[in-house]
PDB file of C-alpha atoms in Angstrom:
ATOM      1  CA  MET A   1      33.479  74.318-102.322  1.00 91.00           C
ATOM      2  CA  ILE A   2      38.215  74.169-104.288  1.00 95.00           C
ATOM      3  CA  THR A   3      37.106  71.923-106.731  1.00 96.00           C
ATOM      4  CA  ASP A   4      40.282  69.035-108.319  1.00 96.00           C
ATOM      5  CA  ALA A   5      40.067  70.854-111.233  1.00 95.00           C
ATOM      6  CA  GLN A   6      41.021  74.676-108.858  1.00 96.00           C
ATOM      7  CA  THR A   7      43.860  72.530-106.966  1.00 97.00           C
ATOM      8  CA  ASN A   8      48.045  73.380-108.260  1.00 95.00           C
ATOM      9  CA  THR A   9      49.341  72.227-105.470  1.00 96.00           C
ATOM     10  CA  LEU A  10      49.901  67.644-104.865  1.00 98.00           C
ATOM     11  CA  PHE A  11      51.328  65.881-101.922  1.00 98.00           C
ATOM     12  CA  LEU A  12      51.568  62.819-101.880  1.00 98.00           C
ATOM     13  CA  ALA A  13      52.230  60.206 -98.969  1.00 98.00           C
ATOM     14  CA  ASP A  14      56.168  59.792 -97.237  1.00 97.00           C
ATOM     15  CA  SER A  15      54.794  55.911 -96.751  1.00 97.00           C
ATOM     16  CA  LEU A  16      53.978  55.688-101.012  1.00 97.00           C
ATOM     17  CA  PRO A  17      58.200  55.743-101.817  1.00 97.00           C
ATOM     18  CA  LYS A  18      58.690  52.726 -99.125  1.00 96.00           C
ATOM     19  CA  LEU A  19      55.498  50.826 -99.666  1.00 96.00           C
ATOM     20  CA  TYR A  20      55.360  51.143-103.364  1.00 96.00           C
ATOM     21  CA  PRO A  21      58.761  51.892-105.225  1.00 96.00           C
ATOM     22  CA  ASP A  22      58.252  51.068-108.825  1.00 96.00           C
ATOM     23  CA  PHE A  23      55.139  52.464-108.755  1.00 97.00           C
ATOM     24  CA  PHE A  24      55.932  55.357-107.025  1.00 97.00           C
ATOM     25  CA  LYS A  25      59.345  55.707-109.343  1.00 97.00           C
ATOM     26  CA  GLU A  26      56.846  56.098-112.635  1.00 97.00           C
ATOM     27  CA  PHE A  27      53.720  58.332-110.798  1.00 98.00           C
ATOM     28  CA  GLU A  28      56.190  60.958-110.145  1.00 97.00           C
ATOM     29  CA  ARG A  29      58.664  60.413-113.863  1.00 97.00           C
ATOM     30  CA  VAL A  30      54.967  60.782-115.044  1.00 98.00           C
ATOM     31  CA  LEU A  31      54.058  63.846-112.562  1.00 97.00           C
ATOM     32  CA  GLY A  32      57.233  65.612-114.531  1.00 96.00           C
ATOM     33  CA  SER A  33      55.432  65.329-116.952  1.00 96.00           C
ATOM     34  CA  CYS A  34      52.864  66.834-116.508  1.00 96.00           C
ATOM     35  CA  GLU A  35      54.792  69.504-115.141  1.00 95.00           C
ATOM     36  CA  ILE A  36      53.352  69.314-111.631  1.00 96.00           C
ATOM     37  CA  ARG A  37      55.742  68.780-108.437  1.00 93.00           C
ATOM     38  CA  PHE A  38      54.351  67.832-105.085  1.00 96.00           C
ATOM     39  CA  GLN A  39      55.926  67.086-102.009  1.00 97.00           C
ATOM     40  CA  LEU A  40      56.161  63.736 -99.237  1.00 98.00           C
ATOM     41  CA  LEU A  41      53.275  64.782 -96.182  1.00 98.00           C
ATOM     42  CA  PRO A  42      55.538  62.595 -93.032  1.00 97.00           C
ATOM     43  CA  GLU A  43      55.996  60.267 -90.971  1.00 95.00           C
ATOM     44  CA  THR A  44      52.667  59.396 -92.831  1.00 97.00           C
ATOM     45  CA  LYS A  45      51.680  55.162 -91.879  1.00 95.00           C
ATOM     46  CA  ASP A  46      49.105  54.936 -95.106  1.00 95.00           C
ATOM     47  CA  VAL A  47      49.292  55.885 -98.864  1.00 96.00           C
ATOM     48  CA  TRP A  48      45.137  56.669 -98.525  1.00 96.00           C
ATOM     49  CA  ALA A  49      46.650  60.414 -98.469  1.00 96.00           C
ATOM     50  CA  VAL A  50      42.480  62.280 -99.195  1.00 97.00           C
ATOM     51  CA  ASP A  51      41.309  59.944 -97.130  1.00 96.00           C
ATOM     52  CA  TYR A  52      42.415  61.331 -94.437  1.00 96.00           C
ATOM     53  CA  MET A  53      44.209  65.230 -94.615  1.00 97.00           C
ATOM     54  CA  PRO A  54      41.422  67.176 -94.679  1.00 98.00           C
ATOM     55  CA  ILE A  55      38.312  68.981 -96.542  1.00 98.00           C
ATOM     56  CA  GLN A  56      39.541  72.750 -98.495  1.00 97.00           C
ATOM     57  CA  VAL A  57      36.838  74.088 -97.953  1.00 97.00           C
ATOM     58  CA  GLU A  58      38.328  78.079 -99.683  1.00 95.00           C
ATOM     59  CA  THR A  59      41.629  78.745-100.305  1.00 92.00           C
ATOM     60  CA  ASN A  60      42.962  79.694 -96.024  1.00 92.00           C
ATOM     61  CA  LYS A  61      40.338  77.109 -94.678  1.00 96.00           C
ATOM     62  CA  PHE A  62      40.490  73.112 -94.904  1.00 97.00           C
ATOM     63  CA  ILE A  63      38.235  71.193 -92.471  1.00 97.00           C
ATOM     64  CA  ARG A  64      39.410  68.157 -90.710  1.00 97.00           C
ATOM     65  CA  PHE A  65      36.896  65.616 -90.262  1.00 97.00           C
ATOM     66  CA  VAL A  66      37.462  62.199 -87.796  1.00 96.00           C
ATOM     67  CA  TYR A  67      39.712  59.572 -89.773  1.00 95.00           C
ATOM     68  CA  ASN A  68      38.314  56.489 -87.888  1.00 92.00           C
ATOM     69  CA  PRO A  69      36.599  54.609 -90.655  1.00 91.00           C
ATOM     70  CA  ARG A  70      35.140  51.495 -89.960  1.00 89.00           C
ATOM     71  CA  TYR A  71      36.778  49.537 -92.115  1.00 89.00           C
ATOM     72  CA  LEU A  72      39.799  50.434 -90.226  1.00 87.00           C
ATOM     73  CA  ARG A  73      38.849  49.667 -86.571  1.00 87.00           C
ATOM     74  CA  THR A  74      40.766  46.946 -85.697  1.00 89.00           C
ATOM     75  CA  LYS A  75      44.384  46.387 -84.095  1.00 86.00           C
ATOM     76  CA  ASN A  76      46.070  45.956 -87.257  1.00 88.00           C
ATOM     77  CA  GLY A  77      44.118  49.155 -88.809  1.00 88.00           C
ATOM     78  CA  LEU A  78      44.111  51.288 -86.021  1.00 89.00           C
ATOM     79  CA  LYS A  79      48.251  51.199 -86.656  1.00 90.00           C
ATOM     80  CA  THR A  80      48.020  52.007 -90.211  1.00 89.00           C
ATOM     81  CA  ILE A  81      45.819  55.776 -89.125  1.00 92.00           C
ATOM     82  CA  SER A  82      48.693  58.161 -88.740  1.00 93.00           C
ATOM     83  CA  ASP A  83      48.921  61.759 -86.925  1.00 94.00           C
ATOM     84  CA  VAL A  84      46.895  63.721 -88.512  1.00 95.00           C
ATOM     85  CA  ASP A  85      47.147  67.318 -86.801  1.00 95.00           C
ATOM     86  CA  ALA A  86      51.321  66.288 -86.324  1.00 96.00           C
ATOM     87  CA  ILE A  87      51.217  66.230 -90.354  1.00 97.00           C
ATOM     88  CA  CYS A  88      48.902  69.637 -90.746  1.00 96.00           C
ATOM     89  CA  ASN A  89      51.538  70.847 -88.000  1.00 96.00           C
ATOM     90  CA  GLN A  90      54.702  70.380 -89.918  1.00 96.00           C
ATOM     91  CA  ILE A  91      53.741  71.063 -93.744  1.00 96.00           C
ATOM     92  CA  GLY A  92      52.319  74.152 -92.209  1.00 95.00           C
ATOM     93  CA  ILE A  93      48.159  73.616 -92.595  1.00 95.00           C
ATOM     94  CA  GLU A  94      45.859  75.166 -89.604  1.00 96.00           C
ATOM     95  CA  THR A  95      42.199  72.753 -89.767  1.00 97.00           C
ATOM     96  CA  ILE A  96      38.696  73.597 -88.308  1.00 97.00           C
ATOM     97  CA  LYS A  97      38.206  70.020 -86.808  1.00 97.00           C
ATOM     98  CA  SER A  98      34.698  68.899 -86.899  1.00 97.00           C
ATOM     99  CA  ASP A  99      32.924  66.133 -84.961  1.00 96.00           C
ATOM    100  CA  ILE A 100      31.973  63.918 -87.734  1.00 97.00           C
ATOM    101  CA  VAL A 101      33.792  61.107 -88.994  1.00 97.00           C
ATOM    102  CA  LEU A 102      34.558  61.210 -92.895  1.00 97.00           C
ATOM    103  CA  ASP A 103      36.982  60.067 -95.119  1.00 96.00           C
ATOM    104  CA  GLY A 104      37.900  62.310 -98.245  1.00 96.00           C
ATOM    105  CA  GLY A 105      37.475  59.322-100.080  1.00 96.00           C
ATOM    106  CA  ASN A 106      34.234  60.178 -99.550  1.00 97.00           C
ATOM    107  CA  VAL A 107      33.673  63.553-100.838  1.00 97.00           C
ATOM    108  CA  ILE A 108      33.184  64.830-104.418  1.00 98.00           C
ATOM    109  CA  ARG A 109      33.788  67.933-104.587  1.00 96.00           C
ATOM    110  CA  ALA A 110      32.487  70.819-107.576  1.00 96.00           C
ATOM    111  CA  THR A 111      31.269  74.213-106.559  1.00 94.00           C
ATOM    112  CA  ASP A 112      28.135  73.887-104.517  1.00 94.00           C
ATOM    113  CA  LYS A 113      27.308  70.609-104.814  1.00 96.00           C
ATOM    114  CA  VAL A 114      29.373  67.598-102.298  1.00 97.00           C
ATOM    115  CA  ILE A 115      28.374  64.223-103.500  1.00 98.00           C
ATOM    116  CA  MET A 116      28.943  60.719-101.110  1.00 98.00           C
ATOM    117  CA  THR A 117      27.580  57.891-100.484  1.00 97.00           C
ATOM    118  CA  GLU A 118      25.378  57.009 -97.632  1.00 97.00           C
ATOM    119  CA  ARG A 119      28.351  54.781 -95.279  1.00 97.00           C
ATOM    120  CA  VAL A 120      28.142  58.759 -93.916  1.00 97.00           C
ATOM    121  CA  PHE A 121      25.413  57.715 -91.726  1.00 97.00           C
ATOM    122  CA  LYS A 122      26.596  54.884 -90.653  1.00 96.00           C
ATOM    123  CA  GLU A 123      29.970  55.869 -89.642  1.00 96.00           C
ATOM    124  CA  ASN A 124      27.904  58.625 -87.336  1.00 97.00           C
ATOM    125  CA  PRO A 125      25.869  57.188 -85.030  1.00 96.00           C
ATOM    126  CA  SER A 126      24.892  59.655 -83.031  1.00 96.00           C
ATOM    127  CA  PHE A 127      22.929  62.262 -85.555  1.00 96.00           C
ATOM    128  CA  THR A 128      20.051  62.108 -86.686  1.00 97.00           C
ATOM    129  CA  LYS A 129      20.444  62.207 -90.687  1.00 96.00           C
ATOM    130  CA  LEU A 130      19.155  65.542 -90.783  1.00 96.00           C
ATOM    131  CA  GLU A 131      20.795  66.369 -88.047  1.00 97.00           C
ATOM    132  CA  LEU A 132      24.140  65.152 -89.939  1.00 97.00           C
ATOM    133  CA  ILE A 133      22.882  66.901 -93.058  1.00 97.00           C
ATOM    134  CA  ARG A 134      22.821  70.588 -91.666  1.00 96.00           C
ATOM    135  CA  LYS A 135      25.859  70.009 -89.824  1.00 97.00           C
ATOM    136  CA  LEU A 136      27.640  69.140 -93.120  1.00 97.00           C
ATOM    137  CA  GLN A 137      25.748  71.852 -95.283  1.00 97.00           C
ATOM    138  CA  THR A 138      26.844  74.094 -93.100  1.00 96.00           C
ATOM    139  CA  ILE A 139      30.631  73.582 -92.365  1.00 96.00           C
ATOM    140  CA  LEU A 140      31.483  72.426 -95.745  1.00 96.00           C
ATOM    141  CA  GLN A 141      30.114  75.831 -97.280  1.00 96.00           C
ATOM    142  CA  ILE A 142      27.565  74.616-100.585  1.00 96.00           C
ATOM    143  CA  ASP A 143      23.328  74.601-101.013  1.00 91.00           C
ATOM    144  CA  THR A 144      23.131  71.298-102.065  1.00 95.00           C
ATOM    145  CA  LEU A 145      24.276  67.764-100.646  1.00 97.00           C
ATOM    146  CA  ILE A 146      23.631  64.534-102.828  1.00 97.00           C
ATOM    147  CA  PHE A 147      23.955  61.258-101.189  1.00 98.00           C
ATOM    148  CA  ILE A 148      24.503  57.832-103.261  1.00 98.00           C
ATOM    149  CA  PRO A 149      24.276  54.416-102.084  1.00 97.00           C
ATOM    150  CA  GLU A 150      27.709  52.461-100.935  1.00 95.00           C
ATOM    151  CA  GLN A 151      28.429  49.979-103.613  1.00 94.00           C
ATOM    152  CA  PRO A 152      27.790  46.714-101.876  1.00 91.00           C
ATOM    153  CA  TYR A 153      31.386  44.744-102.601  1.00 87.00           C
ATOM    154  CA  ASP A 154      33.146  47.991-101.845  1.00 90.00           C
ATOM    155  CA  PHE A 155      34.790  48.240 -98.016  1.00 90.00           C
ATOM    156  CA  THR A 156      35.552  51.208 -97.799  1.00 93.00           C
ATOM    157  CA  GLY A 157      32.192  52.328 -98.982  1.00 94.00           C
ATOM    158  CA  HIS A 158      33.839  55.801-100.770  1.00 96.00           C
ATOM    159  CA  ALA A 159      31.794  57.679-102.992  1.00 96.00           C
ATOM    160  CA  ASP A 160      35.268  58.183-105.633  1.00 96.00           C
ATOM    161  CA  GLY A 161      34.826  54.544-107.177  1.00 95.00           C
ATOM    162  CA  LEU A 162      30.952  55.839-107.911  1.00 97.00           C
ATOM    163  CA  VAL A 163      31.206  59.564-109.527  1.00 97.00           C
ATOM    164  CA  ARG A 164      33.285  62.216-109.919  1.00 98.00           C
ATOM    165  CA  PHE A 165      32.197  66.051-111.245  1.00 97.00           C
ATOM    166  CA  LEU A 166      33.131  66.931-114.494  1.00 97.00           C
ATOM    167  CA  ASP A 167      31.552  70.796-113.855  1.00 95.00           C
ATOM    168  CA  ASP A 168      28.834  71.805-112.067  1.00 94.00           C
ATOM    169  CA  GLU A 169      26.548  70.470-113.948  1.00 95.00           C
ATOM    170  CA  THR A 170      28.265  67.367-115.106  1.00 97.00           C
ATOM    171  CA  LEU A 171      28.513  64.365-113.007  1.00 98.00           C
ATOM    172  CA  ILE A 172      31.102  61.188-114.768  1.00 98.00           C
ATOM    173  CA  ILE A 173      29.636  58.260-113.347  1.00 97.00           C
ATOM    174  CA  ASN A 174      30.415  54.371-113.625  1.00 95.00           C
ATOM    175  CA  THR A 175      28.700  52.291-117.163  1.00 94.00           C
ATOM    176  CA  PHE A 176      27.987  48.790-115.008  1.00 93.00           C
ATOM    177  CA  GLY A 177      27.725  45.733-115.842  1.00 89.00           C
ATOM    178  CA  GLU A 178      26.040  42.357-115.726  1.00 86.00           C
ATOM    179  CA  GLY A 179      27.987  41.560-111.899  1.00 85.00           C
ATOM    180  CA  GLU A 180      27.129  44.487-110.434  1.00 89.00           C
ATOM    181  CA  SER A 181      24.382  43.908-107.948  1.00 91.00           C
ATOM    182  CA  LYS A 182      21.071  44.770-109.422  1.00 93.00           C
ATOM    183  CA  ARG A 183      19.239  46.605-106.528  1.00 94.00           C
ATOM    184  CA  PHE A 184      22.333  48.752-106.719  1.00 95.00           C
ATOM    185  CA  VAL A 185      22.730  49.908-110.157  1.00 94.00           C
ATOM    186  CA  GLU A 186      19.081  50.442-109.693  1.00 95.00           C
ATOM    187  CA  SER A 187      19.306  52.873-106.337  1.00 96.00           C
ATOM    188  CA  PHE A 188      22.194  54.486-107.549  1.00 96.00           C
ATOM    189  CA  LYS A 189      21.546  55.666-110.860  1.00 95.00           C
ATOM    190  CA  SER A 190      17.672  56.855-108.708  1.00 96.00           C
ATOM    191  CA  ALA A 191      19.632  58.340-107.349  1.00 96.00           C
ATOM    192  CA  ILE A 192      21.701  60.498-109.980  1.00 96.00           C
ATOM    193  CA  SER A 193      18.563  60.833-111.675  1.00 95.00           C
ATOM    194  CA  LYS A 194      16.786  63.206-109.188  1.00 95.00           C
ATOM    195  CA  THR A 195      19.564  65.172-109.166  1.00 94.00           C
ATOM    196  CA  GLY A 196      18.790  66.371-111.833  1.00 94.00           C
ATOM    197  CA  LEU A 197      21.961  66.316-113.518  1.00 97.00           C
ATOM    198  CA  ASP A 198      23.463  65.765-116.419  1.00 97.00           C
ATOM    199  CA  TYR A 199      26.606  63.082-116.493  1.00 97.00           C
ATOM    200  CA  VAL A 200      28.387  60.865-119.421  1.00 97.00           C
ATOM    201  CA  CYS A 201      30.103  56.848-118.381  1.00 97.00           C
ATOM    202  CA  ILE A 202      32.953  55.472-118.940  1.00 97.00           C
ATOM    203  CA  PRO A 203      33.986  52.366-119.047  1.00 96.00           C
ATOM    204  CA  TYR A 204      34.406  50.202-115.733  1.00 95.00           C
ATOM    205  CA  ASN A 205      35.613  46.430-115.269  1.00 93.00           C
ATOM    206  CA  PRO A 206      36.573  45.152-112.503  1.00 90.00           C
ATOM    207  CA  TYR A 207      34.177  41.820-112.027  1.00 89.00           C
ATOM    208  CA  SER A 208      37.283  39.100-112.511  1.00 86.00           C
ATOM    209  CA  ASN A 209      39.210  41.142-109.739  1.00 86.00           C
ATOM    210  CA  LYS A 210      40.501  39.259-106.616  1.00 86.00           C
ATOM    211  CA  GLY A 211      40.132  40.236-103.156  1.00 82.00           C
ATOM    212  CA  ASP A 212      39.976  43.976-103.189  1.00 83.00           C
ATOM    213  CA  SER A 213      41.792  45.393-105.950  1.00 89.00           C
ATOM    214  CA  ALA A 214      40.155  48.387-107.573  1.00 92.00           C
ATOM    215  CA  LYS A 215      41.126  47.217-110.789  1.00 94.00           C
ATOM    216  CA  GLY A 216      39.614  48.659-113.959  1.00 93.00           C
ATOM    217  CA  CYS A 217      37.661  50.840-112.322  1.00 96.00           C
ATOM    218  CA  TYR A 218      38.895  54.340-114.087  1.00 97.00           C
ATOM    219  CA  ILE A 219      36.521  56.926-112.350  1.00 97.00           C
ATOM    220  CA  ASN A 220      39.360  57.077-109.376  1.00 97.00           C
ATOM    221  CA  TYR A 221      41.864  59.389-111.248  1.00 98.00           C
ATOM    222  CA  LEU A 222      43.546  62.403-110.445  1.00 98.00           C
ATOM    223  CA  GLN A 223      42.228  66.118-111.274  1.00 98.00           C
ATOM    224  CA  MET A 224      44.483  69.279-111.022  1.00 96.00           C
ATOM    225  CA  HIS A 225      44.370  72.426-112.589  1.00 94.00           C
ATOM    226  CA  ASN A 226      45.064  71.702-116.165  1.00 94.00           C
ATOM    227  CA  THR A 227      45.756  68.713-116.000  1.00 97.00           C
ATOM    228  CA  VAL A 228      43.835  64.712-115.485  1.00 98.00           C
ATOM    229  CA  ILE A 229      46.019  61.851-114.880  1.00 98.00           C
ATOM    230  CA  VAL A 230      43.861  58.809-115.932  1.00 98.00           C
ATOM    231  CA  PRO A 231      44.978  55.326-114.018  1.00 98.00           C
ATOM    232  CA  ILE A 232      45.121  52.263-116.811  1.00 97.00           C
ATOM    233  CA  PHE A 233      45.854  48.336-116.404  1.00 96.00           C
ATOM    234  CA  GLY A 234      47.003  46.947-119.241  1.00 95.00           C
ATOM    235  CA  ILE A 235      42.782  45.922-120.532  1.00 95.00           C
ATOM    236  CA  LYS A 236      40.606  46.399-123.490  1.00 94.00           C
ATOM    237  CA  GLU A 237      38.640  49.133-121.474  1.00 96.00           C
ATOM    238  CA  ASP A 238      42.092  51.679-121.311  1.00 97.00           C
ATOM    239  CA  ASP A 239      42.721  52.831-125.151  1.00 96.00           C
ATOM    240  CA  GLU A 240      38.307  53.877-125.092  1.00 96.00           C
ATOM    241  CA  VAL A 241      38.926  55.872-121.620  1.00 97.00           C
ATOM    242  CA  PHE A 242      41.847  57.500-122.618  1.00 97.00           C
ATOM    243  CA  LYS A 243      40.640  58.416-125.556  1.00 97.00           C
ATOM    244  CA  GLN A 244      37.052  59.828-124.334  1.00 97.00           C
ATOM    245  CA  PHE A 245      38.551  61.563-121.812  1.00 97.00           C
ATOM    246  CA  GLU A 246      41.085  63.334-124.184  1.00 97.00           C
ATOM    247  CA  LYS A 247      37.020  64.565-125.582  1.00 97.00           C
ATOM    248  CA  LEU A 248      36.163  64.737-121.898  1.00 97.00           C
ATOM    249  CA  PHE A 249      39.177  66.889-121.443  1.00 97.00           C
ATOM    250  CA  GLN A 250      39.498  68.828-124.117  1.00 95.00           C
ATOM    251  CA  GLY A 251      42.263  70.979-124.387  1.00 94.00           C
ATOM    252  CA  GLN A 252      43.858  70.083-120.829  1.00 96.00           C
ATOM    253  CA  THR A 253      47.172  67.801-120.604  1.00 97.00           C
ATOM    254  CA  VAL A 254      45.761  64.219-119.810  1.00 98.00           C
ATOM    255  CA  ALA A 255      48.035  61.281-119.454  1.00 98.00           C
ATOM    256  CA  THR A 256      48.058  57.552-117.943  1.00 98.00           C
ATOM    257  CA  ILE A 257      50.302  55.124-115.733  1.00 98.00           C
ATOM    258  CA  ASN A 258      49.255  51.766-115.061  1.00 97.00           C
ATOM    259  CA  CYS A 259      47.888  51.722-111.408  1.00 97.00           C
ATOM    260  CA  ASN A 260      47.364  47.396-111.494  1.00 95.00           C
ATOM    261  CA  GLU A 261      50.238  47.859-108.299  1.00 95.00           C
ATOM    262  CA  ILE A 262      48.254  50.064-106.231  1.00 95.00           C
ATOM    263  CA  ALA A 263      44.735  48.450-107.018  1.00 95.00           C
ATOM    264  CA  LYS A 264      45.435  45.528-104.567  1.00 93.00           C
ATOM    265  CA  LYS A 265      45.068  47.321-102.148  1.00 89.00           C
ATOM    266  CA  GLY A 266      41.943  48.591-103.478  1.00 90.00           C
ATOM    267  CA  GLY A 267      42.620  51.900-104.327  1.00 93.00           C
ATOM    268  CA  ILE A 268      44.010  54.352-106.600  1.00 96.00           C
ATOM    269  CA  LEU A 269      44.916  57.891-108.150  1.00 97.00           C
ATOM    270  CA  ASN A 270      42.442  59.702-106.549  1.00 97.00           C
ATOM    271  CA  CYS A 271      43.014  58.048-102.729  1.00 96.00           C
ATOM    272  CA  ILE A 272      46.790  57.774-102.466  1.00 97.00           C
ATOM    273  CA  THR A 273      46.382  62.297-103.243  1.00 98.00           C
ATOM    274  CA  TRP A 274      45.781  64.936-101.317  1.00 98.00           C
ATOM    275  CA  ASN A 275      45.672  67.721-103.745  1.00 97.00           C
ATOM    276  CA  VAL A 276      44.642  71.993-102.723  1.00 97.00           C
ATOM    277  CA  ARG A 277      44.856  74.977-103.876  1.00 96.00           C
ATOM    278  CA  LEU A 278      47.506  77.492-101.900  1.00 93.00           C
ATOM    279  CA  GLU A 279      48.535  80.898-102.766  1.00 82.00           C
TER     280      GLU A 279
END
C-alpha cells in the first residue's frame, strides 16, 4: 500500500472553495507555508474527496470502489455523488474497478495492513464476511485486514475519526471520555488490543457538539511526505495536541488550521483531501 507518509501530490475538490471560501483561503495559506502544492478535482459535487476517489495501492495502481454509502441513499444525498470516472479521466488517473461498496474514509493504511470499521459488512450484504475479507485482501494487496467497531453516533461509520497509523507497528487512537458509549469503548479497545500493535492516545473532545459536528476530533489530520497538518478548534485541547504531534512526528513540519467551519458537517482534513504518490 501507498501510505499517507509516502504521498507527494494533493488534490482538493473544486467544490471546496465554492462552499467554504473562507476556510479554503486559510487552508491555501497553510499549505503554501508547508510548501505543499495542490490541484483541484474537476466537477465535484461534494467536498469530501477522500471518500469517493480511488485507493492507491501502488504508484500506478488505483482501486475504484463503489461509492454508494447508506447515508447518501436519499434523494438529496444522491445529488452529492460525483462522477468519479469523469474526474479520473480529466486528471489522467486510470483505475481498476471493484464491485465492493467502500468509502475512502474507512480505509486506514499502513504498508501491509489496513484498518476499517465493520460498516463495510453492512454495505456489502451480497458477500459473506469471509468472501469480502478475501476480496479486500487480494485487491488491496495486503497481509492484514483489521476491523474495528463503528462509532455509534457517526453516521458515516468511517475509521478515520477513530484511528491512524503512526508507523507500520504503531497506532494513534482517541482518548475517549465519559460521554462515550461504554460498550463501544470496550469493543474498540478489545479490537485494538487484538492487533498486537503498539498505540499512543491523543485528546478527543466532541462531547459538547451539536448535530454531526466533528469539532474536537484531532485524529482526522492531513499527513503527507514530511508534513502533518493538524485540525484545531479554539478549545483547551489544541495546545496539548500540537505539542504531542510535534513529538510524534519529530523532524517533520507540523502545522495547524482552525477547522470549525468544515467540522460542522461532520468531516475534517483527511475527509476533504485526496493525497497520492505520483512519479
